[in-house]
PDB file of C-alpha atoms in Angstrom:
ATOM      1  CA  MET U  16      -0.843 -31.297  -8.426  1.00  0.00           C
ATOM      2  CA  LYS U  17      -1.958 -27.718  -8.257  1.00  0.00           C
ATOM      3  CA  PRO U  18      -1.235 -25.675  -4.891  1.00  0.00           C
ATOM      4  CA  MET U  19      -4.049 -24.671  -2.660  1.00  0.00           C
ATOM      5  CA  ILE U  20      -5.913 -21.929  -2.980  1.00  0.00           C
ATOM      6  CA  LYS U  21      -5.955 -19.951   0.004  1.00  0.00           C
ATOM      7  CA  ILE U  22      -8.976 -18.046   0.527  1.00  0.00           C
ATOM      8  CA  LEU U  23      -9.963 -15.567   4.065  1.00  0.00           C
ATOM      9  CA  LEU U  24     -13.477 -15.116   4.895  1.00  0.00           C
ATOM     10  CA  VAL U  25     -14.182 -12.846   8.430  1.00  0.00           C
ATOM     11  CA  ASP U  26     -17.717 -12.685   8.845  1.00  0.00           C
ATOM     12  CA  ASP U  27     -19.167 -12.241  12.735  1.00  0.00           C
ATOM     13  CA  HIS U  28     -21.888 -14.625  11.841  1.00  0.00           C
ATOM     14  CA  PRO U  29     -20.335 -18.440  12.630  1.00  0.00           C
ATOM     15  CA  SER U  30     -22.856 -19.677  10.651  1.00  0.00           C
ATOM     16  CA  VAL U  31     -22.780 -17.345   7.573  1.00  0.00           C
ATOM     17  CA  GLY U  32     -18.553 -18.261   7.320  1.00  0.00           C
ATOM     18  CA  GLU U  33     -19.319 -22.354   7.949  1.00  0.00           C
ATOM     19  CA  GLY U  34     -21.727 -22.270   5.656  1.00  0.00           C
ATOM     20  CA  THR U  35     -19.788 -20.213   2.594  1.00  0.00           C
ATOM     21  CA  LYS U  36     -16.549 -22.475   3.607  1.00  0.00           C
ATOM     22  CA  ASN U  37     -18.721 -25.581   3.025  1.00  0.00           C
ATOM     23  CA  MET U  38     -20.016 -23.604  -0.158  1.00  0.00           C
ATOM     24  CA  ILE U  39     -16.529 -22.776  -1.691  1.00  0.00           C
ATOM     25  CA  GLU U  40     -14.131 -26.088  -0.584  1.00  0.00           C
ATOM     26  CA  GLN U  41     -16.632 -28.095  -2.747  1.00  0.00           C
ATOM     27  CA  ASP U  42     -13.873 -27.167  -5.316  1.00  0.00           C
ATOM     28  CA  PRO U  43     -11.067 -29.186  -4.185  1.00  0.00           C
ATOM     29  CA  GLU U  44      -8.386 -26.595  -5.109  1.00  0.00           C
ATOM     30  CA  MET U  45     -10.468 -23.988  -2.162  1.00  0.00           C
ATOM     31  CA  GLN U  46      -9.496 -23.879   1.317  1.00  0.00           C
ATOM     32  CA  VAL U  47     -11.178 -21.375   3.144  1.00  0.00           C
ATOM     33  CA  THR U  48     -10.238 -20.417   6.756  1.00  0.00           C
ATOM     34  CA  VAL U  49     -12.384 -18.415   8.686  1.00  0.00           C
ATOM     35  CA  ILE U  50     -12.033 -15.700  10.593  1.00  0.00           C
ATOM     36  CA  LEU U  51     -14.985 -13.965  12.980  1.00  0.00           C
ATOM     37  CA  SER U  52     -13.291 -10.417  13.298  1.00  0.00           C
ATOM     38  CA  ALA U  53     -11.250  -7.856  11.972  1.00  0.00           C
ATOM     39  CA  MET U  54      -8.634  -7.650  14.371  1.00  0.00           C
ATOM     40  CA  GLU U  55      -7.988 -11.962  14.144  1.00  0.00           C
ATOM     41  CA  ALA U  56      -7.632 -11.219  10.316  1.00  0.00           C
ATOM     42  CA  LEU U  57      -5.040  -8.661  11.403  1.00  0.00           C
ATOM     43  CA  GLU U  58      -3.261 -10.601  12.899  1.00  0.00           C
ATOM     44  CA  ILE U  59      -3.398 -14.181  11.285  1.00  0.00           C
ATOM     45  CA  VAL U  60      -1.916 -12.759   7.425  1.00  0.00           C
ATOM     46  CA  LYS U  61       0.703 -11.786   9.368  1.00  0.00           C
ATOM     47  CA  THR U  62       1.860 -15.307   9.531  1.00  0.00           C
ATOM     48  CA  GLU U  63      -0.574 -17.160   6.811  1.00  0.00           C
ATOM     49  CA  SER U  64      -0.300 -15.980   3.853  1.00  0.00           C
ATOM     50  CA  PHE U  65      -3.998 -15.887   1.304  1.00  0.00           C
ATOM     51  CA  ASP U  66      -4.485 -15.262  -2.654  1.00  0.00           C
ATOM     52  CA  VAL U  67      -8.109 -13.908  -2.121  1.00  0.00           C
ATOM     53  CA  MET U  68     -10.089 -12.608   1.108  1.00  0.00           C
ATOM     54  CA  LEU U  69     -13.502 -12.183   1.992  1.00  0.00           C
ATOM     55  CA  PHE U  70     -15.021  -9.705   4.188  1.00  0.00           C
ATOM     56  CA  ASP U  71     -18.017  -9.380   5.240  1.00  0.00           C
ATOM     57  CA  LEU U  72     -19.241  -5.295   5.437  1.00  0.00           C
ATOM     58  CA  ASN U  73     -20.934  -4.727   8.465  1.00  0.00           C
ATOM     59  CA  MET U  74     -19.059  -5.675  11.554  1.00  0.00           C
ATOM     60  CA  PRO U  75     -18.666  -4.436  14.805  1.00  0.00           C
ATOM     61  CA  VAL U  76     -16.068  -2.370  16.280  1.00  0.00           C
ATOM     62  CA  ILE U  77     -14.015  -2.913  12.788  1.00  0.00           C
ATOM     63  CA  SER U  78     -16.416  -2.079   9.802  1.00  0.00           C
ATOM     64  CA  GLY U  79     -15.512  -4.322   6.363  1.00  0.00           C
ATOM     65  CA  LEU U  80     -14.638  -0.781   4.659  1.00  0.00           C
ATOM     66  CA  GLU U  81     -11.991  -0.367   7.829  1.00  0.00           C
ATOM     67  CA  LEU U  82     -10.185  -3.651   7.805  1.00  0.00           C
ATOM     68  CA  THR U  83      -9.702  -3.397   4.066  1.00  0.00           C
ATOM     69  CA  LYS U  84      -8.107  -0.371   4.472  1.00  0.00           C
ATOM     70  CA  ARG U  85      -5.441  -1.522   6.928  1.00  0.00           C
ATOM     71  CA  MET U  86      -5.146  -5.059   5.027  1.00  0.00           C
ATOM     72  CA  ILE U  87      -4.489  -2.984   1.930  1.00  0.00           C
ATOM     73  CA  GLY U  88      -2.483  -0.449   3.625  1.00  0.00           C
ATOM     74  CA  ALA U  89      -0.018  -3.305   5.466  1.00  0.00           C
ATOM     75  CA  GLN U  90      -0.381  -5.319   2.240  1.00  0.00           C
ATOM     76  CA  PRO U  91      -1.034  -3.528  -1.281  1.00  0.00           C
ATOM     77  CA  ASP U  92      -1.393  -6.736  -3.149  1.00  0.00           C
ATOM     78  CA  SER U  93      -3.893  -7.995  -1.252  1.00  0.00           C
ATOM     79  CA  ARG U  94      -7.288  -9.221  -3.215  1.00  0.00           C
ATOM     80  CA  VAL U  95     -10.295  -8.443  -1.111  1.00  0.00           C
ATOM     81  CA  LEU U  96     -13.897  -8.931  -2.490  1.00  0.00           C
ATOM     82  CA  ILE U  97     -16.794  -7.095  -0.227  1.00  0.00           C
ATOM     83  CA  TYR U  98     -19.408 -10.219   0.526  1.00  0.00           C
ATOM     84  CA  THR U  99     -22.423  -8.672   2.264  1.00  0.00           C
ATOM     85  CA  GLY U 100     -25.994  -9.074   2.094  1.00  0.00           C
ATOM     86  CA  TYR U 101     -26.513  -5.110   2.934  1.00  0.00           C
ATOM     87  CA  GLU U 102     -26.471  -3.007  -0.003  1.00  0.00           C
ATOM     88  CA  ILE U 103     -23.375  -1.522  -0.669  1.00  0.00           C
ATOM     89  CA  SER U 104     -24.001   1.539  -3.131  1.00  0.00           C
ATOM     90  CA  PRO U 105     -24.264   4.588  -0.118  1.00  0.00           C
ATOM     91  CA  ASN U 106     -20.611   3.131   0.329  1.00  0.00           C
ATOM     92  CA  PHE U 107     -19.270   2.194  -3.598  1.00  0.00           C
ATOM     93  CA  ASN U 108     -17.244   4.777  -4.384  1.00  0.00           C
ATOM     94  CA  LEU U 109     -15.225   4.816  -0.760  1.00  0.00           C
ATOM     95  CA  LEU U 110     -14.983   1.248  -0.862  1.00  0.00           C
ATOM     96  CA  ILE U 111     -13.534   1.376  -4.673  1.00  0.00           C
ATOM     97  CA  GLU U 112     -11.299   4.374  -3.132  1.00  0.00           C
ATOM     98  CA  SER U 113     -10.067   1.333  -0.427  1.00  0.00           C
ATOM     99  CA  GLY U 114      -8.766  -0.622  -3.288  1.00  0.00           C
ATOM    100  CA  VAL U 115     -11.406  -3.611  -3.167  1.00  0.00           C
ATOM    101  CA  ALA U 116     -11.166  -6.398  -6.125  1.00  0.00           C
ATOM    102  CA  GLY U 117     -15.173  -6.057  -6.020  1.00  0.00           C
ATOM    103  CA  PHE U 118     -18.118  -7.114  -4.655  1.00  0.00           C
ATOM    104  CA  VAL U 119     -19.695 -10.266  -3.881  1.00  0.00           C
ATOM    105  CA  SER U 120     -23.524 -11.039  -2.560  1.00  0.00           C
ATOM    106  CA  LYS U 121     -24.152 -13.653   0.502  1.00  0.00           C
ATOM    107  CA  THR U 122     -27.416 -14.455  -1.747  1.00  0.00           C
ATOM    108  CA  VAL U 123     -25.400 -15.385  -4.970  1.00  0.00           C
ATOM    109  CA  THR U 124     -24.962 -18.990  -6.275  1.00  0.00           C
ATOM    110  CA  ARG U 125     -21.790 -21.461  -5.827  1.00  0.00           C
ATOM    111  CA  GLU U 126     -20.828 -21.338  -9.308  1.00  0.00           C
ATOM    112  CA  GLN U 127     -21.739 -17.547  -8.948  1.00  0.00           C
ATOM    113  CA  LEU U 128     -19.318 -17.221  -5.800  1.00  0.00           C
ATOM    114  CA  LEU U 129     -16.249 -19.420  -6.563  1.00  0.00           C
ATOM    115  CA  ASN U 130     -16.305 -17.236 -10.338  1.00  0.00           C
ATOM    116  CA  SER U 131     -15.787 -13.862  -8.934  1.00  0.00           C
ATOM    117  CA  ILE U 132     -12.959 -15.768  -6.393  1.00  0.00           C
ATOM    118  CA  ARG U 133     -10.911 -16.720 -10.310  1.00  0.00           C
ATOM    119  CA  CYS U 134     -11.998 -13.181 -11.458  1.00  0.00           C
ATOM    120  CA  ALA U 135     -10.122 -11.834  -8.331  1.00  0.00           C
ATOM    121  CA  LEU U 136      -7.146 -14.171  -9.279  1.00  0.00           C
ATOM    122  CA  ARG U 137      -7.290 -12.451 -12.410  1.00  0.00           C
ATOM    123  CA  ASP U 138      -7.113  -8.953 -11.163  1.00  0.00           C
ATOM    124  CA  GLU U 139     -10.515  -8.763 -12.744  1.00  0.00           C
ATOM    125  CA  ALA U 140     -13.214  -6.352 -10.985  1.00  0.00           C
ATOM    126  CA  VAL U 141     -16.220  -8.061  -9.698  1.00  0.00           C
ATOM    127  CA  ILE U 142     -19.334  -5.695  -9.516  1.00  0.00           C
ATOM    128  CA  PRO U 143     -22.494  -5.566 -10.045  1.00  0.00           C
ATOM    129  CA  VAL U 144     -24.295  -4.531 -12.902  1.00  0.00           C
ATOM    130  CA  SER U 145     -26.382  -2.606 -11.017  1.00  0.00           C
ATOM    131  CA  LEU U 146     -23.165  -0.011  -9.994  1.00  0.00           C
ATOM    132  CA  LEU U 147     -21.800   0.329 -13.244  1.00  0.00           C
ATOM    133  CA  ARG U 148     -23.587   3.786 -14.197  1.00  0.00           C
ATOM    134  CA  GLN U 149     -21.859   4.503 -10.944  1.00  0.00           C
ATOM    135  CA  LEU U 150     -18.317   5.086 -12.378  1.00  0.00           C
ATOM    136  CA  ARG U 151     -19.471   7.391 -14.873  1.00  0.00           C
ATOM    137  CA  ARG U 152     -17.222  10.773 -14.696  1.00  0.00           C
ATOM    138  CA  ARG U 153     -18.317  13.148 -12.563  1.00  0.00           C
ATOM    139  CA  GLU U 154     -18.848  15.827 -14.342  1.00  0.00           C
ATOM    140  CA  ILE U 155     -16.955  18.979 -13.439  1.00  0.00           C
ATOM    141  CA  ARG U 156     -18.044  22.012 -12.039  1.00  0.00           C
ATOM    142  CA  LEU U 157     -16.989  25.210 -12.831  1.00  0.00           C
ATOM    143  CA  ASN U 158     -18.219  26.953  -9.489  1.00  0.00           C
ATOM    144  CA  GLU U 159     -15.633  28.446  -8.826  1.00  0.00           C
ATOM    145  CA  SER U 160     -17.495  30.109  -5.252  1.00  0.00           C
ATOM    146  CA  LYS U 161     -17.653  26.028  -3.827  1.00  0.00           C
ATOM    147  CA  GLU U 162     -14.294  25.782  -4.447  1.00  0.00           C
ATOM    148  CA  GLU U 163     -13.072  28.867  -2.571  1.00  0.00           C
ATOM    149  CA  LYS U 164     -15.372  27.741  -0.122  1.00  0.00           C
ATOM    150  CA  SER U 165     -13.040  27.411   3.143  1.00  0.00           C
ATOM    151  CA  MET U 166     -13.677  25.889   6.623  1.00  0.00           C
ATOM    152  CA  GLU U 167     -15.334  28.239   8.778  1.00  0.00           C
ATOM    153  CA  GLU U 168     -18.416  29.312   5.536  1.00  0.00           C
ATOM    154  CA  VAL U 169     -19.423  25.847   6.691  1.00  0.00           C
ATOM    155  CA  SER U 170     -21.747  26.437   9.751  1.00  0.00           C
ATOM    156  CA  ILE U 171     -20.368  22.090  10.701  1.00  0.00           C
ATOM    157  CA  ASN U 172     -21.354  21.353  14.493  1.00  0.00           C
ATOM    158  CA  GLU U 173     -19.805  18.876  16.616  1.00  0.00           C
ATOM    159  CA  ARG U 174     -22.201  16.300  16.448  1.00  0.00           C
ATOM    160  CA  GLU U 175     -22.670  17.017  12.636  1.00  0.00           C
ATOM    161  CA  GLN U 176     -18.840  16.243  12.415  1.00  0.00           C
ATOM    162  CA  GLU U 177     -19.620  12.603  14.779  1.00  0.00           C
ATOM    163  CA  ILE U 178     -21.767  11.579  12.586  1.00  0.00           C
ATOM    164  CA  LEU U 179     -19.687  12.718   9.052  1.00  0.00           C
ATOM    165  CA  GLN U 180     -17.134  10.839  10.517  1.00  0.00           C
ATOM    166  CA  GLU U 181     -18.680   7.164  11.375  1.00  0.00           C
ATOM    167  CA  VAL U 182     -19.811   7.761   7.749  1.00  0.00           C
ATOM    168  CA  SER U 183     -16.450   7.933   6.410  1.00  0.00           C
ATOM    169  CA  ASN U 184     -15.882   4.674   8.610  1.00  0.00           C
ATOM    170  CA  GLY U 185     -18.413   3.054   6.256  1.00  0.00           C
ATOM    171  CA  ASN U 186     -21.205   2.608   9.270  1.00  0.00           C
ATOM    172  CA  SER U 187     -24.833   2.695   7.875  1.00  0.00           C
ATOM    173  CA  ASN U 188     -27.376   5.200  10.063  1.00  0.00           C
ATOM    174  CA  LYS U 189     -28.624   2.282  11.897  1.00  0.00           C
ATOM    175  CA  ASP U 190     -24.711   1.469  13.561  1.00  0.00           C
ATOM    176  CA  ILE U 191     -24.361   5.278  13.913  1.00  0.00           C
ATOM    177  CA  ALA U 192     -27.530   5.488  15.777  1.00  0.00           C
ATOM    178  CA  SER U 193     -26.202   3.117  17.962  1.00  0.00           C
ATOM    179  CA  LYS U 194     -23.105   4.005  18.880  1.00  0.00           C
ATOM    180  CA  LEU U 195     -23.779   8.491  19.212  1.00  0.00           C
ATOM    181  CA  LEU U 196     -27.103   6.879  21.050  1.00  0.00           C
ATOM    182  CA  MET U 197     -29.681   9.049  18.942  1.00  0.00           C
ATOM    183  CA  SER U 198     -32.429   7.172  17.093  1.00  0.00           C
ATOM    184  CA  GLN U 199     -32.043   6.627  13.376  1.00  0.00           C
ATOM    185  CA  ARG U 200     -35.199   9.559  12.163  1.00  0.00           C
ATOM    186  CA  THR U 201     -31.943  12.386  13.904  1.00  0.00           C
ATOM    187  CA  VAL U 202     -29.228  10.326  11.853  1.00  0.00           C
ATOM    188  CA  GLU U 203     -31.226  11.562   8.667  1.00  0.00           C
ATOM    189  CA  TYR U 204     -32.255  14.414   9.499  1.00  0.00           C
ATOM    190  CA  ASN U 205     -28.816  15.243  10.362  1.00  0.00           C
ATOM    191  CA  LEU U 206     -26.990  13.818   6.925  1.00  0.00           C
ATOM    192  CA  THR U 207     -30.251  16.386   5.190  1.00  0.00           C
ATOM    193  CA  ARG U 208     -29.028  19.264   6.476  1.00  0.00           C
ATOM    194  CA  ILE U 209     -25.339  17.871   6.185  1.00  0.00           C
ATOM    195  CA  PHE U 210     -26.025  17.273   2.470  1.00  0.00           C
ATOM    196  CA  GLU U 211     -27.422  21.003   1.950  1.00  0.00           C
ATOM    197  CA  LYS U 212     -25.009  22.501   3.762  1.00  0.00           C
ATOM    198  CA  LEU U 213     -21.651  20.841   1.783  1.00  0.00           C
ATOM    199  CA  GLY U 214     -23.808  21.342  -1.173  1.00  0.00           C
ATOM    200  CA  VAL U 215     -23.997  17.393  -2.141  1.00  0.00           C
ATOM    201  CA  ARG U 216     -25.819  14.415  -3.045  1.00  0.00           C
ATOM    202  CA  SER U 217     -24.572  11.725  -1.226  1.00  0.00           C
ATOM    203  CA  ARG U 218     -23.190   9.576   1.672  1.00  0.00           C
ATOM    204  CA  ALA U 219     -19.577   9.857  -0.825  1.00  0.00           C
ATOM    205  CA  GLU U 220     -19.550  13.299  -1.935  1.00  0.00           C
ATOM    206  CA  ALA U 221     -19.923  14.710   2.186  1.00  0.00           C
ATOM    207  CA  VAL U 222     -17.048  12.471   2.769  1.00  0.00           C
ATOM    208  CA  VAL U 223     -15.147  13.726   0.316  1.00  0.00           C
ATOM    209  CA  GLU U 224     -16.294  17.312   0.224  1.00  0.00           C
ATOM    210  CA  ALA U 225     -15.515  17.479   4.634  1.00  0.00           C
ATOM    211  CA  ARG U 226     -12.391  15.318   3.918  1.00  0.00           C
ATOM    212  CA  ARG U 227     -11.244  19.019   1.305  1.00  0.00           C
ATOM    213  CA  LEU U 228     -12.197  21.039   4.067  1.00  0.00           C
ATOM    214  CA  LYS U 229     -10.898  18.965   6.706  1.00  0.00           C
ATOM    215  CA  LEU U 230     -13.856  18.574   8.801  1.00  0.00           C
ATOM    216  CA  ILE U 231     -13.238  15.424   9.868  1.00  0.00           C
ATOM    217  CA  ASN U 232      -9.508  13.020  10.200  1.00  0.00           C
ATOM    218  CA  SER U 233      -8.868  11.398   6.967  1.00  0.00           C
ATOM    219  CA  SER U 234      -6.237   9.534   9.425  1.00  0.00           C
ATOM    220  CA  ASP U 235      -8.980   6.949  10.781  1.00  0.00           C
ATOM    221  CA  PHE U 236      -6.528   3.947  11.863  1.00  0.00           C
ATOM    222  CA  MET U 237      -4.477   5.937  13.776  1.00  0.00           C
TER     223      MET U 237
END
C-alpha cells in the first residue's frame, strides 16, 4: 500500500479550505490538513511533515509570500505552491525568489489541481503560460551612472519608504492603503513617483533597487 501524500493547505477562508480539501481528497492517495492562518502553519510543521504545501497569497498579518520565505528558511526542502484567486504577476519575481515550486489558480479544475500537486512532488515547476515571458533574462544595462547611484542621491521620503517596505512584504495596493491609512489612489500615485525616482518599471525592480540602496529592510521577519 502506497504511503499517503500529506498536503498542508493554508487559507484564511474556511469555506475555500474545506472545498479544496474535499476536491483533493477525491484522490484516495492524498490527505489534506487545512490551517486558517500562517502562524498556525508555522507551528504545525514543527511536529508534522508534509509532502506539498499550498498557501493562499493574500492573508492577513502574514502573507503567502512571507509564509513561503519563513517556511523555506526553516525547511529548505519544502515544496510550496501559491494557491490564489488574485493576479500574481506584480509579485512574480519576489515569489520566485522566495522559493515557491509554482502557482495554482483557485479557478482550476480538480484534475488540474491534482496534476499541479503531483508536478510539485516530482520537483517540476508549475507556472501559468501567461507568466513564462517574465522568465526572460533581464537586459544588461550598461548604465554606470545608475550603478554608481547612492542612497543620498535618491530622495525617498519616510512615507515612500513605508510603502516600499509593504511592497517588499508582498502586500497589494489595497492592503497597503488599509495598513497605512491612505486611499488606494494615493498609494498608486506614490508608487509612480517611487518608480521614477528609482528608475524602475515594476514593483519587483523597485524592491531590488531599494534593497540595493538599503532604503528598506531585507530582513523582514526579524
